[in-house]
Structures are given as C-alpha cells and as structure tokens.
Short mmCIF file of C-alpha atoms in Angstrom, two decimals:
data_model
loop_
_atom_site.label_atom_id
_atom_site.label_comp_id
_atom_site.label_asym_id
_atom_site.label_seq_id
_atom_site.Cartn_x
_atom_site.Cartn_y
_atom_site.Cartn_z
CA UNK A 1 86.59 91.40 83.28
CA UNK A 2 84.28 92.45 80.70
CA UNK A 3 81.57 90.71 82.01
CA UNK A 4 81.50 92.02 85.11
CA UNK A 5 81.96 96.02 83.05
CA UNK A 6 78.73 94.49 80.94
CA UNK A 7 76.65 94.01 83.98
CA UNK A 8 77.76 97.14 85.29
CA UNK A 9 76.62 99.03 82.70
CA UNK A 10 73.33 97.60 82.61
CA UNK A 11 72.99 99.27 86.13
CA UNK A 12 70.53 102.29 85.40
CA UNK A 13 72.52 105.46 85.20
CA UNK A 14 75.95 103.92 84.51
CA UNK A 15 77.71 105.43 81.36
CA UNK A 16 80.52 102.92 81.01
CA UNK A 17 83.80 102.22 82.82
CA UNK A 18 86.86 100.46 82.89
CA UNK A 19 89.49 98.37 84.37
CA UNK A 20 92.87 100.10 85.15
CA UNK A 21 96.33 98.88 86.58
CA UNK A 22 98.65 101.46 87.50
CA UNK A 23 101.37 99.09 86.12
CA UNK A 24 99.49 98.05 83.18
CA UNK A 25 97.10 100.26 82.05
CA UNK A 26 93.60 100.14 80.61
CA UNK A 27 92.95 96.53 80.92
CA UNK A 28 89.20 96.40 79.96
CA UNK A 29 86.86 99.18 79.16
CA UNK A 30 83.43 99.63 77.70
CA UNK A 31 83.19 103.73 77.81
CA UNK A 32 81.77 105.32 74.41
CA UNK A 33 84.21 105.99 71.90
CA UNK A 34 84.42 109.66 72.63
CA UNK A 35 86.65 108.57 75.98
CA UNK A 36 89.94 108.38 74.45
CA UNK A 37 92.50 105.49 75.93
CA UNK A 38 94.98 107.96 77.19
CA UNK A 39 92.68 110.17 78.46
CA UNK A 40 90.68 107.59 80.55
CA UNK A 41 94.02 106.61 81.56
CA UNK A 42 95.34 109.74 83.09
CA UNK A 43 91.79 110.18 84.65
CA UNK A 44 92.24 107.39 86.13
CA UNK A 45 95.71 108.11 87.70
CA UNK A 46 94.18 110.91 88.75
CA UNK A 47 91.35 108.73 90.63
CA UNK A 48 93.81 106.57 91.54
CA UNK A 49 96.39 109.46 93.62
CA UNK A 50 92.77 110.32 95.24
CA UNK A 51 91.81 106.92 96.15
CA UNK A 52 95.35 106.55 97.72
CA UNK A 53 95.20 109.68 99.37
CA UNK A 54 91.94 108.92 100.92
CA UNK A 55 93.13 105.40 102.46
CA UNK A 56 95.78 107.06 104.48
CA UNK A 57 93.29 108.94 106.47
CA UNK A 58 91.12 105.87 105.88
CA UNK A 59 92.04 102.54 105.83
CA UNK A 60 88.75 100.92 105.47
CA UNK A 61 87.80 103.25 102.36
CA UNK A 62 85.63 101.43 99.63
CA UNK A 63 85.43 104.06 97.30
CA UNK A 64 85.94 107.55 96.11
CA UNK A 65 83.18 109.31 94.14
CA UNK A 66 83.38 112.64 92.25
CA UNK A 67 80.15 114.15 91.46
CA UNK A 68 80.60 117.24 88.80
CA UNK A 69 77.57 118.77 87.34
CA UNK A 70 77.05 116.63 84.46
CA UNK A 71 79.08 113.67 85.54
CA UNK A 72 79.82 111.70 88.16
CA UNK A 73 82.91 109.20 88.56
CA UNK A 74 84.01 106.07 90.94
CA UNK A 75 87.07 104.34 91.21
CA UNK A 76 87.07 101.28 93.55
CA UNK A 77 89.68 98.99 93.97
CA UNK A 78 88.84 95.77 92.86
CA UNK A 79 92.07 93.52 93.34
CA UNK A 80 95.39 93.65 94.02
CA UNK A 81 96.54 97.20 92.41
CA UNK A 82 93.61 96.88 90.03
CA UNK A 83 91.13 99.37 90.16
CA UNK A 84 87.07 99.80 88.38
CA UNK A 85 86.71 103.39 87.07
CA UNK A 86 82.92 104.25 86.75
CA UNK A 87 81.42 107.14 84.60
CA UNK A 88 77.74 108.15 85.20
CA UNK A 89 75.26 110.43 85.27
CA UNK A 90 74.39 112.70 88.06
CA UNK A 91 71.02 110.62 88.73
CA UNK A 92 73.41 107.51 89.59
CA UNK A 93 71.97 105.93 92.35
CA UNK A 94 75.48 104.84 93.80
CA UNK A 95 74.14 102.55 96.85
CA UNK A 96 72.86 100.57 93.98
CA UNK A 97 76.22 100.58 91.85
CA UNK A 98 77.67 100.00 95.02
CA UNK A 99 75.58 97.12 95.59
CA UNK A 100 75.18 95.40 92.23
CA UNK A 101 79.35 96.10 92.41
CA UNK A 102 79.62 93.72 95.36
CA UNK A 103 77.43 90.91 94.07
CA UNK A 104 79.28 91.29 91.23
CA UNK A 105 82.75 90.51 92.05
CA UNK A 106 81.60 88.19 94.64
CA UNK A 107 80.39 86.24 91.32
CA UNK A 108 83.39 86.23 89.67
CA UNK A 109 85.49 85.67 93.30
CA UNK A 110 87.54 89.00 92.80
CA UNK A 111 89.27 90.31 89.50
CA UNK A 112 92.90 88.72 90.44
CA UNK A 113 92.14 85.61 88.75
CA UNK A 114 90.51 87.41 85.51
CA UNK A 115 93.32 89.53 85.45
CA UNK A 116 95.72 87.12 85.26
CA UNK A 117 97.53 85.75 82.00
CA UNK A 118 95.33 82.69 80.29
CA UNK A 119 98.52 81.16 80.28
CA UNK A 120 97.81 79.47 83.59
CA UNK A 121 95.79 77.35 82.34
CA UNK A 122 97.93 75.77 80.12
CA UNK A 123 101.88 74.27 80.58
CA UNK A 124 101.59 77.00 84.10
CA UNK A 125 102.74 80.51 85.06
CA UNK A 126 106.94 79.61 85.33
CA UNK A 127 107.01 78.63 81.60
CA UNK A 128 105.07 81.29 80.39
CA UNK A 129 106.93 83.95 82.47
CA UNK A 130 110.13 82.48 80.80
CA UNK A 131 109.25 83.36 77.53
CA UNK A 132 109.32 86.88 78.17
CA UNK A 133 113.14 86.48 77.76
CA UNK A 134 113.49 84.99 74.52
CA UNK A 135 112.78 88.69 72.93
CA UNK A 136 116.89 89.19 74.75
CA UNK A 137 118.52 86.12 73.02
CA UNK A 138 118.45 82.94 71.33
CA UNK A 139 117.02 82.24 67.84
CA UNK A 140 113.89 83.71 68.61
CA UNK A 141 115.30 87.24 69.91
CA UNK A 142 115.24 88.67 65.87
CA UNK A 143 112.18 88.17 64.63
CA UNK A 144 109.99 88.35 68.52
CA UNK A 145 112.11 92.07 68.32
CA UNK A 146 110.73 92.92 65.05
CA UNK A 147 107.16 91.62 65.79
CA UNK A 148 107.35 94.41 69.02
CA UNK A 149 108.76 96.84 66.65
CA UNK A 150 105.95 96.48 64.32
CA UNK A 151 103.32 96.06 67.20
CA UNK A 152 104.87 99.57 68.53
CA UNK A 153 103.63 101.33 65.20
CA UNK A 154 100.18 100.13 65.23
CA UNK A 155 99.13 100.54 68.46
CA UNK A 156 101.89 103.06 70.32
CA UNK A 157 103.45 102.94 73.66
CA UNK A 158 101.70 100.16 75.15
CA UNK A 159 103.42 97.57 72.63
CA UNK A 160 105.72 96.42 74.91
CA UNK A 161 103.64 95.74 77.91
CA UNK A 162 100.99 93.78 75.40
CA UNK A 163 103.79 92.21 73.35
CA UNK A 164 105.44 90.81 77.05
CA UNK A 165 101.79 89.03 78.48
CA UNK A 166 101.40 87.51 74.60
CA UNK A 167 104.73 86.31 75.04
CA UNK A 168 104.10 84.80 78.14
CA UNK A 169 100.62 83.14 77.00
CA UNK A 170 102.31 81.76 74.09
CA UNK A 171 104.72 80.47 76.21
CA UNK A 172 102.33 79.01 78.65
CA UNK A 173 100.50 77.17 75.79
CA UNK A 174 103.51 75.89 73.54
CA UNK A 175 107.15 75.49 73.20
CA UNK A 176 108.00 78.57 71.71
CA UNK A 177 109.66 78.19 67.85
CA UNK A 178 110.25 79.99 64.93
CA UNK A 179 107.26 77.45 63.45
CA UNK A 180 104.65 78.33 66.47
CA UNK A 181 105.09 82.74 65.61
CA UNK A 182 101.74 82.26 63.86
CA UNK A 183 99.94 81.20 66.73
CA UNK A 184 101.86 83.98 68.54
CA UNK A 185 100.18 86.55 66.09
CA UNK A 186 96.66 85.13 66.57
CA UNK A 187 97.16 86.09 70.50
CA UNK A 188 98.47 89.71 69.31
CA UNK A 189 95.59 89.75 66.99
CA UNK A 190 93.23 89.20 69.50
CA UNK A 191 94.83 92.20 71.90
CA UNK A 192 94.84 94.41 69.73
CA UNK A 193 91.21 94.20 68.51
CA UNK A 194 90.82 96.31 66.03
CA UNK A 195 89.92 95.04 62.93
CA UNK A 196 91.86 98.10 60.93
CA UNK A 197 94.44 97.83 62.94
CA UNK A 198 94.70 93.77 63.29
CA UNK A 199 95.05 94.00 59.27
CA UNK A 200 97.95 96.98 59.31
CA UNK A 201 99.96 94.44 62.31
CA UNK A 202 99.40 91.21 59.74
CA UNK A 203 100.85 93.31 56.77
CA UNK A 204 103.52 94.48 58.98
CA UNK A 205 104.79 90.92 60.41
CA UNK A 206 103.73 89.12 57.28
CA UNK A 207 107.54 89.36 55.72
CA UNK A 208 108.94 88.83 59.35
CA UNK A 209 106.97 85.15 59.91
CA UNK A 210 107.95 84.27 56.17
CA UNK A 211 111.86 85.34 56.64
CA UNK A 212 110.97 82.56 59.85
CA UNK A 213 109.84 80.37 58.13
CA UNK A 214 106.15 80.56 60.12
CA UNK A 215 104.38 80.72 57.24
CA UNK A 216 104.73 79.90 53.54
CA UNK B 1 80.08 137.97 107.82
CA UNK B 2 80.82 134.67 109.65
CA UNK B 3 83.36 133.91 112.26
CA UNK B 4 84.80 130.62 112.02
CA UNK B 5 83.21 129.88 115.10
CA UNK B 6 79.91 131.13 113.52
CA UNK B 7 80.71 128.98 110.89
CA UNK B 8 81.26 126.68 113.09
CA UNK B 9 78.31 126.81 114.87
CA UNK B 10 76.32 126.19 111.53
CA UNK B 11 77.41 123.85 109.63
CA UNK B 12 77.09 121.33 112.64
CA UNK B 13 73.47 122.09 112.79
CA UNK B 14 73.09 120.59 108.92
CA UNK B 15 71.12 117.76 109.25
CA UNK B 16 73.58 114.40 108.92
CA UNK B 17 76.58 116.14 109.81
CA UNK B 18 78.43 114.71 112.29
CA UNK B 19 82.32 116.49 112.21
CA UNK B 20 83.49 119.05 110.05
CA UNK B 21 86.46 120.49 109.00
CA UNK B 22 87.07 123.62 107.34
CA UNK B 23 90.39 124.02 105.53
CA UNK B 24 92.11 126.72 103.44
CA UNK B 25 92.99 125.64 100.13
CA UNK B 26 96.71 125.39 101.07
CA UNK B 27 95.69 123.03 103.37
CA UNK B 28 95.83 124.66 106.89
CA UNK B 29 92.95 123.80 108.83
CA UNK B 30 90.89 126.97 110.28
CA UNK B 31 87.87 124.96 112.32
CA UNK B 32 87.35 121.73 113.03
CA UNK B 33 85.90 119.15 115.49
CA UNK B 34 87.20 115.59 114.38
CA UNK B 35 90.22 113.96 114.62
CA UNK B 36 93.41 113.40 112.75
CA UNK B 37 92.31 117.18 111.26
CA UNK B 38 95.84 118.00 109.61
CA UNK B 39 96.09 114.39 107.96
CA UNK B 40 92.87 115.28 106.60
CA UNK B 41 93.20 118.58 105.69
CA UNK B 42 96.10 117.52 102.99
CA UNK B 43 94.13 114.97 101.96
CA UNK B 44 91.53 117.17 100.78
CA UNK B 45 94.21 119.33 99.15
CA UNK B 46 94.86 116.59 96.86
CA UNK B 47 91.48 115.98 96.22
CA UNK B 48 90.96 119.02 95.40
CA UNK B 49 93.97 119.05 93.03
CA UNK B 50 92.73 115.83 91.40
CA UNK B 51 89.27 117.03 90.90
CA UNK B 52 90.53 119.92 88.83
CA UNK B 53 93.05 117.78 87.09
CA UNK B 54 90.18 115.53 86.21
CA UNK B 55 88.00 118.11 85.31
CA UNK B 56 90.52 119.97 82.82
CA UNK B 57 90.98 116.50 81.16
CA UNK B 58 87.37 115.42 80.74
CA UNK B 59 86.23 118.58 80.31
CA UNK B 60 83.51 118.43 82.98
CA UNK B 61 82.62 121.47 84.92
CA UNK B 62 82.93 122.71 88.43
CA UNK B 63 83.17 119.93 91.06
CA UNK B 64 79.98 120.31 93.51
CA UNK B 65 81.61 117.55 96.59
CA UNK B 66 82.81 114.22 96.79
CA UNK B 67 82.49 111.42 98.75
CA UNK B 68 84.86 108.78 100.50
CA UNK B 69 83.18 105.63 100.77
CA UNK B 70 83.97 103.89 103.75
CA UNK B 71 83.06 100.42 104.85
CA UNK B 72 82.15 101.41 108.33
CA UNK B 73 79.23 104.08 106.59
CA UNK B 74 80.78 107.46 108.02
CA UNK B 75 81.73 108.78 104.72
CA UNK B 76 84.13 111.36 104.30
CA UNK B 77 82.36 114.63 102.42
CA UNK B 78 84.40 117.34 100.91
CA UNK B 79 83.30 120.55 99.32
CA UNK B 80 84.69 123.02 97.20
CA UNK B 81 84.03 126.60 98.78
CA UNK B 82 85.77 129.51 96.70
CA UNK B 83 89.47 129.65 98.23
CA UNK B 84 88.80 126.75 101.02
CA UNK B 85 87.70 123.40 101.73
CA UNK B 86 84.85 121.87 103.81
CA UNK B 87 85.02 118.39 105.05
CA UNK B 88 81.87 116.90 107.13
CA UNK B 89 82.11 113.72 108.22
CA UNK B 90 78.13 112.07 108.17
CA UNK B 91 76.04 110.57 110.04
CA UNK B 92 76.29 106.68 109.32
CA UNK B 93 71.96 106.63 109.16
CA UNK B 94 71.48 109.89 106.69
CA UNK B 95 71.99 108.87 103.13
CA UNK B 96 74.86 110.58 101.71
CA UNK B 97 73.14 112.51 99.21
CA UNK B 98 70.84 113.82 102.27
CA UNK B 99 73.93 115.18 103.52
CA UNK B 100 75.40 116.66 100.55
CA UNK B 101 71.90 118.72 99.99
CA UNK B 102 72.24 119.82 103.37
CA UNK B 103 75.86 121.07 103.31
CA UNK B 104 75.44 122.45 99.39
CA UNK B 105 72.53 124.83 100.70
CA UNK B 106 73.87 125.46 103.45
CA UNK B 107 77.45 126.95 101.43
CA UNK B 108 74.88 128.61 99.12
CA UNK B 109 73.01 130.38 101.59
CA UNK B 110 76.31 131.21 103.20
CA UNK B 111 77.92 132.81 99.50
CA UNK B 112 74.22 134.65 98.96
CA UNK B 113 74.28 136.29 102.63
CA UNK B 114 78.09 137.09 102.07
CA UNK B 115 77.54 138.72 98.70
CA UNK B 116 74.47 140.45 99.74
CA UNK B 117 76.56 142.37 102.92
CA UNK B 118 79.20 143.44 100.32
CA UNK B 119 81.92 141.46 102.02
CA UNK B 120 84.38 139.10 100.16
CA UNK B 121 85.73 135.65 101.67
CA UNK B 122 88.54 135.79 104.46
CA UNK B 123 88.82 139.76 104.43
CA UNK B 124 88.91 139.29 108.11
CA UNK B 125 91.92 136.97 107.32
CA UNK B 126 91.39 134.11 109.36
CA UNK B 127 88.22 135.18 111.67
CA UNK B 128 86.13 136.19 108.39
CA UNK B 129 84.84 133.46 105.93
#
C-alpha cells in the first residue's frame, strides 16, 4: 500500500495521498504533515458520499475529481470499500495519474490482498480472527484490556480498531499467551509508528507485561 | 438577460459539450437535454454540498468544476454558477480540461454580460438566469 502511494507521488504534480476505508480509516498515507489524520479523514468521507453519489447515476464511474483553485483532489476506489485519495496541484495532468494509477494496481493485482491482515500468511485468517475474542474472556482478557486502554491514550479513538487487526496478526502467527504479549507489543509498536509515541505506549504497558509475566 | 432556452441554446454550442443540464441549487432541474435529468440533478446537489464541506475543512477556496470519471470517456462535468448548477456531459474525443475551458468562459462571459445589463441571476424567476 505504500508502495503503490510512493510511486504515486513520484507522478509530476501529485502532492501526496492516502488510503482510506470507510470502516477502518486512514490505512496508509504519505500527505505532508500539515494534513492532519482526522482531517484527511473527514475529507475523505466527504469524497467518499461524492464518489457514491456519482455511481448511482453512473455505474461505470472511475473517479471523481475536484479541482479548487489551488488544489485539486481524486478519490478512486481501489478495492473492495477501499478507496485512494489524491491531493495535487492544479497543473496535475490527471490522464497521466489516471494512467500511472492503472499500471499501478495492476502491479500489485488490486489493494485487497495488501489490505489484508499479514496474518494470512502465517497459522491462516480463522485463527487470527479468533483472537480478537480473547480481549472478552479467558486469562488473557485483563491484561489484552489494559494494553487497549493504554493504546487508547497514546494514539485516541482509533485504538480499538488497531488494537483488534494486532490481535488478530498475533493470533495468526502464535498461540496467544501471557509469555507471547511481547511479541504482541512489537506489532503495536510497529502501528503506531511514532517513535515519541512508540516510547509513551512501552512505558505505559511496561508494568502490565511484567504483572504477566511477559517480561522480567 | 438569458432565457433558459437562450441559455440553452449556448452552452450546447461550447466546443466538447455534448448534454447539459442546468439545475437550481435545490436541485430542481430548469433545462436540460440528457437523460435520467432529476437523478442527476440531486446528484450534483450533493456534490455541491461535499465540495463546500471539503473546502471549509481544507481550507481551499472556491470550487471552479468537477469531473466524474467514467470508464466509457463521457465524463460527467459540473459547475458551480452563483445560486445553480451546470452539468455538461462531454464529448468522449475532447479532453476534459478542453471542455472545462470552454464551459468556465463561457459562465464568465455569461456573469460579465449579466452584470454589465444591471440584471441579477433568476430575477425573471425561472425564465431569467
């Protein structure tokens, strides 16, 4: 998925965009930093009511392009209810984008596949998906609570939603156990990216993986 | 001032355009010559509605058209014009942006003539534009 944003980007033009599900949010993005998660995200709602609007009256619609004054935006839908928002500038030559676009995802065969949990790869989807449930009950409900709790301060609403697909990863890879939390950190670690931030989570769970018995 | 059929009249003569469809900003269509012209007419309502959405978030400023992309190359144009809506449908051989010069000059030319006979848009109600 951020591959296929990369090359994008390289098109001349092309300020940035991103990767949005309606269910999940902003999946992917490579915008500057002045284009604030939330608001990309209700832009892209936004783009999305359009683009839904617009394949009513047309079913075969490709995509829906706003050109402002200083800016112009695409949103283009990529996979199944994932869509590719596009800022540019107004010189955007768009049957280019559109182009480069196609070849694109014809590269990487669509964005299902990238959009899908790594978990697949490993012990498969139904195990993975399982391990959503152990933050309800069993031995692991406590401390996989706490971890969301503390995941829910550093990065906000979308905790749960990120905490759920790590869950399911974890799952896919290993048995899940009060011993294997650390390697369920690593994969939190990893969504949430920012270094600042990864360091605030660790000092967070830190007392919750010891109290486990995850780590010494 | 223009009639709608005046209106008409021109903005089918703008190289690329192939249907049009004018539409008040409530979305109840005044002139058109395509099909499905209600359907559409909402549709570019919510447009419309999005644009400025988008626009108050980003903090862009005034929408000049957009475009629907379609597969089968007769895009779907819509424009912002004061209290209404203009949708052309183009030509699948003139480039897009061909079009939307076409259609932008023509609405200027259209606002300059208005504002230069005094009148104001739709004091005729629905004959006057």
């Amino acid at each position: 998925m951020n591959e296929l944003l990369a090359e994008i980007k390289a098109i001349p033009g092309v300020i940035g965009g991103g990767v949005f599900s309606p269910e999940r949010g902003l999946l992917a993005n490579n915008l500057p930093s002045v284009f604030k998660k939330e608001r990309v995200e209700n832009i892209a709602r936004s783009l999305i009511k359009l683009h839904t609007a617009g394949t009513y009256s047309y079913p075969d619609l490709l995509d829906v392009t706003l050109y402002y004054e200083e800016s112009v935006l695409q949103i283009r839908e990529v996979g199944k209810k994932l869509y590719l928002v596009l800022v540019g500038d107004p010189a955007l030559n768009t049957s280019l984008l559109s182009l480069s676009i196609n070849l694109a995802l014809e590269e990487s065969k669509g964005l299902d596949a990238a959009a899908a949990p790594a978990a697949e790869a490993g012990r498969g989807r139904g195990a993975g998906a399982g391990a959503r449930a152990l933050i309800d009950s069993g031995p692991l409900a406590e401390p996989l609570g706490r971890m969301q709790q503390a995941l829910a301060k550093v990065i906000g609403p979308m905790a749960k939603i990120i905490f759920g697909d790590a869950l399911e990863e974890w799952g896919g890879e290993e048995e899940p156990s009060l011993q294997g939390l650390s390697r369920l950190l690593t994969l939190l670690n990893r969504e949430i990216g920012d270094p600042e931030k990864v360091r605030d989570f660790r000092d967070r769970v830190a007392p919750i993986l010891k109290g486990a018995g995850a780590i010494q | 001032m223009a009639t709608k059929e005046q209106f008409a009249e021109q903005i089918a003569r703008v190289p690329g355009v192939k249907n049009y469809l004018l539409a008040r900003g409530d979305g109840r269509v005044l002139v058109h010559n395509l099909a499905g012209a209600e359907r559409l007419a909402s549709m570019m309502v919510i447009g419309g509605l999005c644009s400025e959405r988008i626009r108050a978030l980003s903090g862009l400023n005034c929408l000049r058209y957009l475009v629907l992309g379609r597969t089968g190359q007769e895009n779907f144009l819509v424009f912002p014009l004061e209290k209404y809506l203009l949708g052309v449908v183009q030509h699948p051989e003139v480039p897009p942006g061909e079009v939307a010069q076409g259609v932008s000059a023509f609405i200027e030319q259209l606002l300059r003539s208005r504002n230069s006979n005094g009148g104001a848009p739709g004091s005729r109600k629905e004959e006057g534009l």
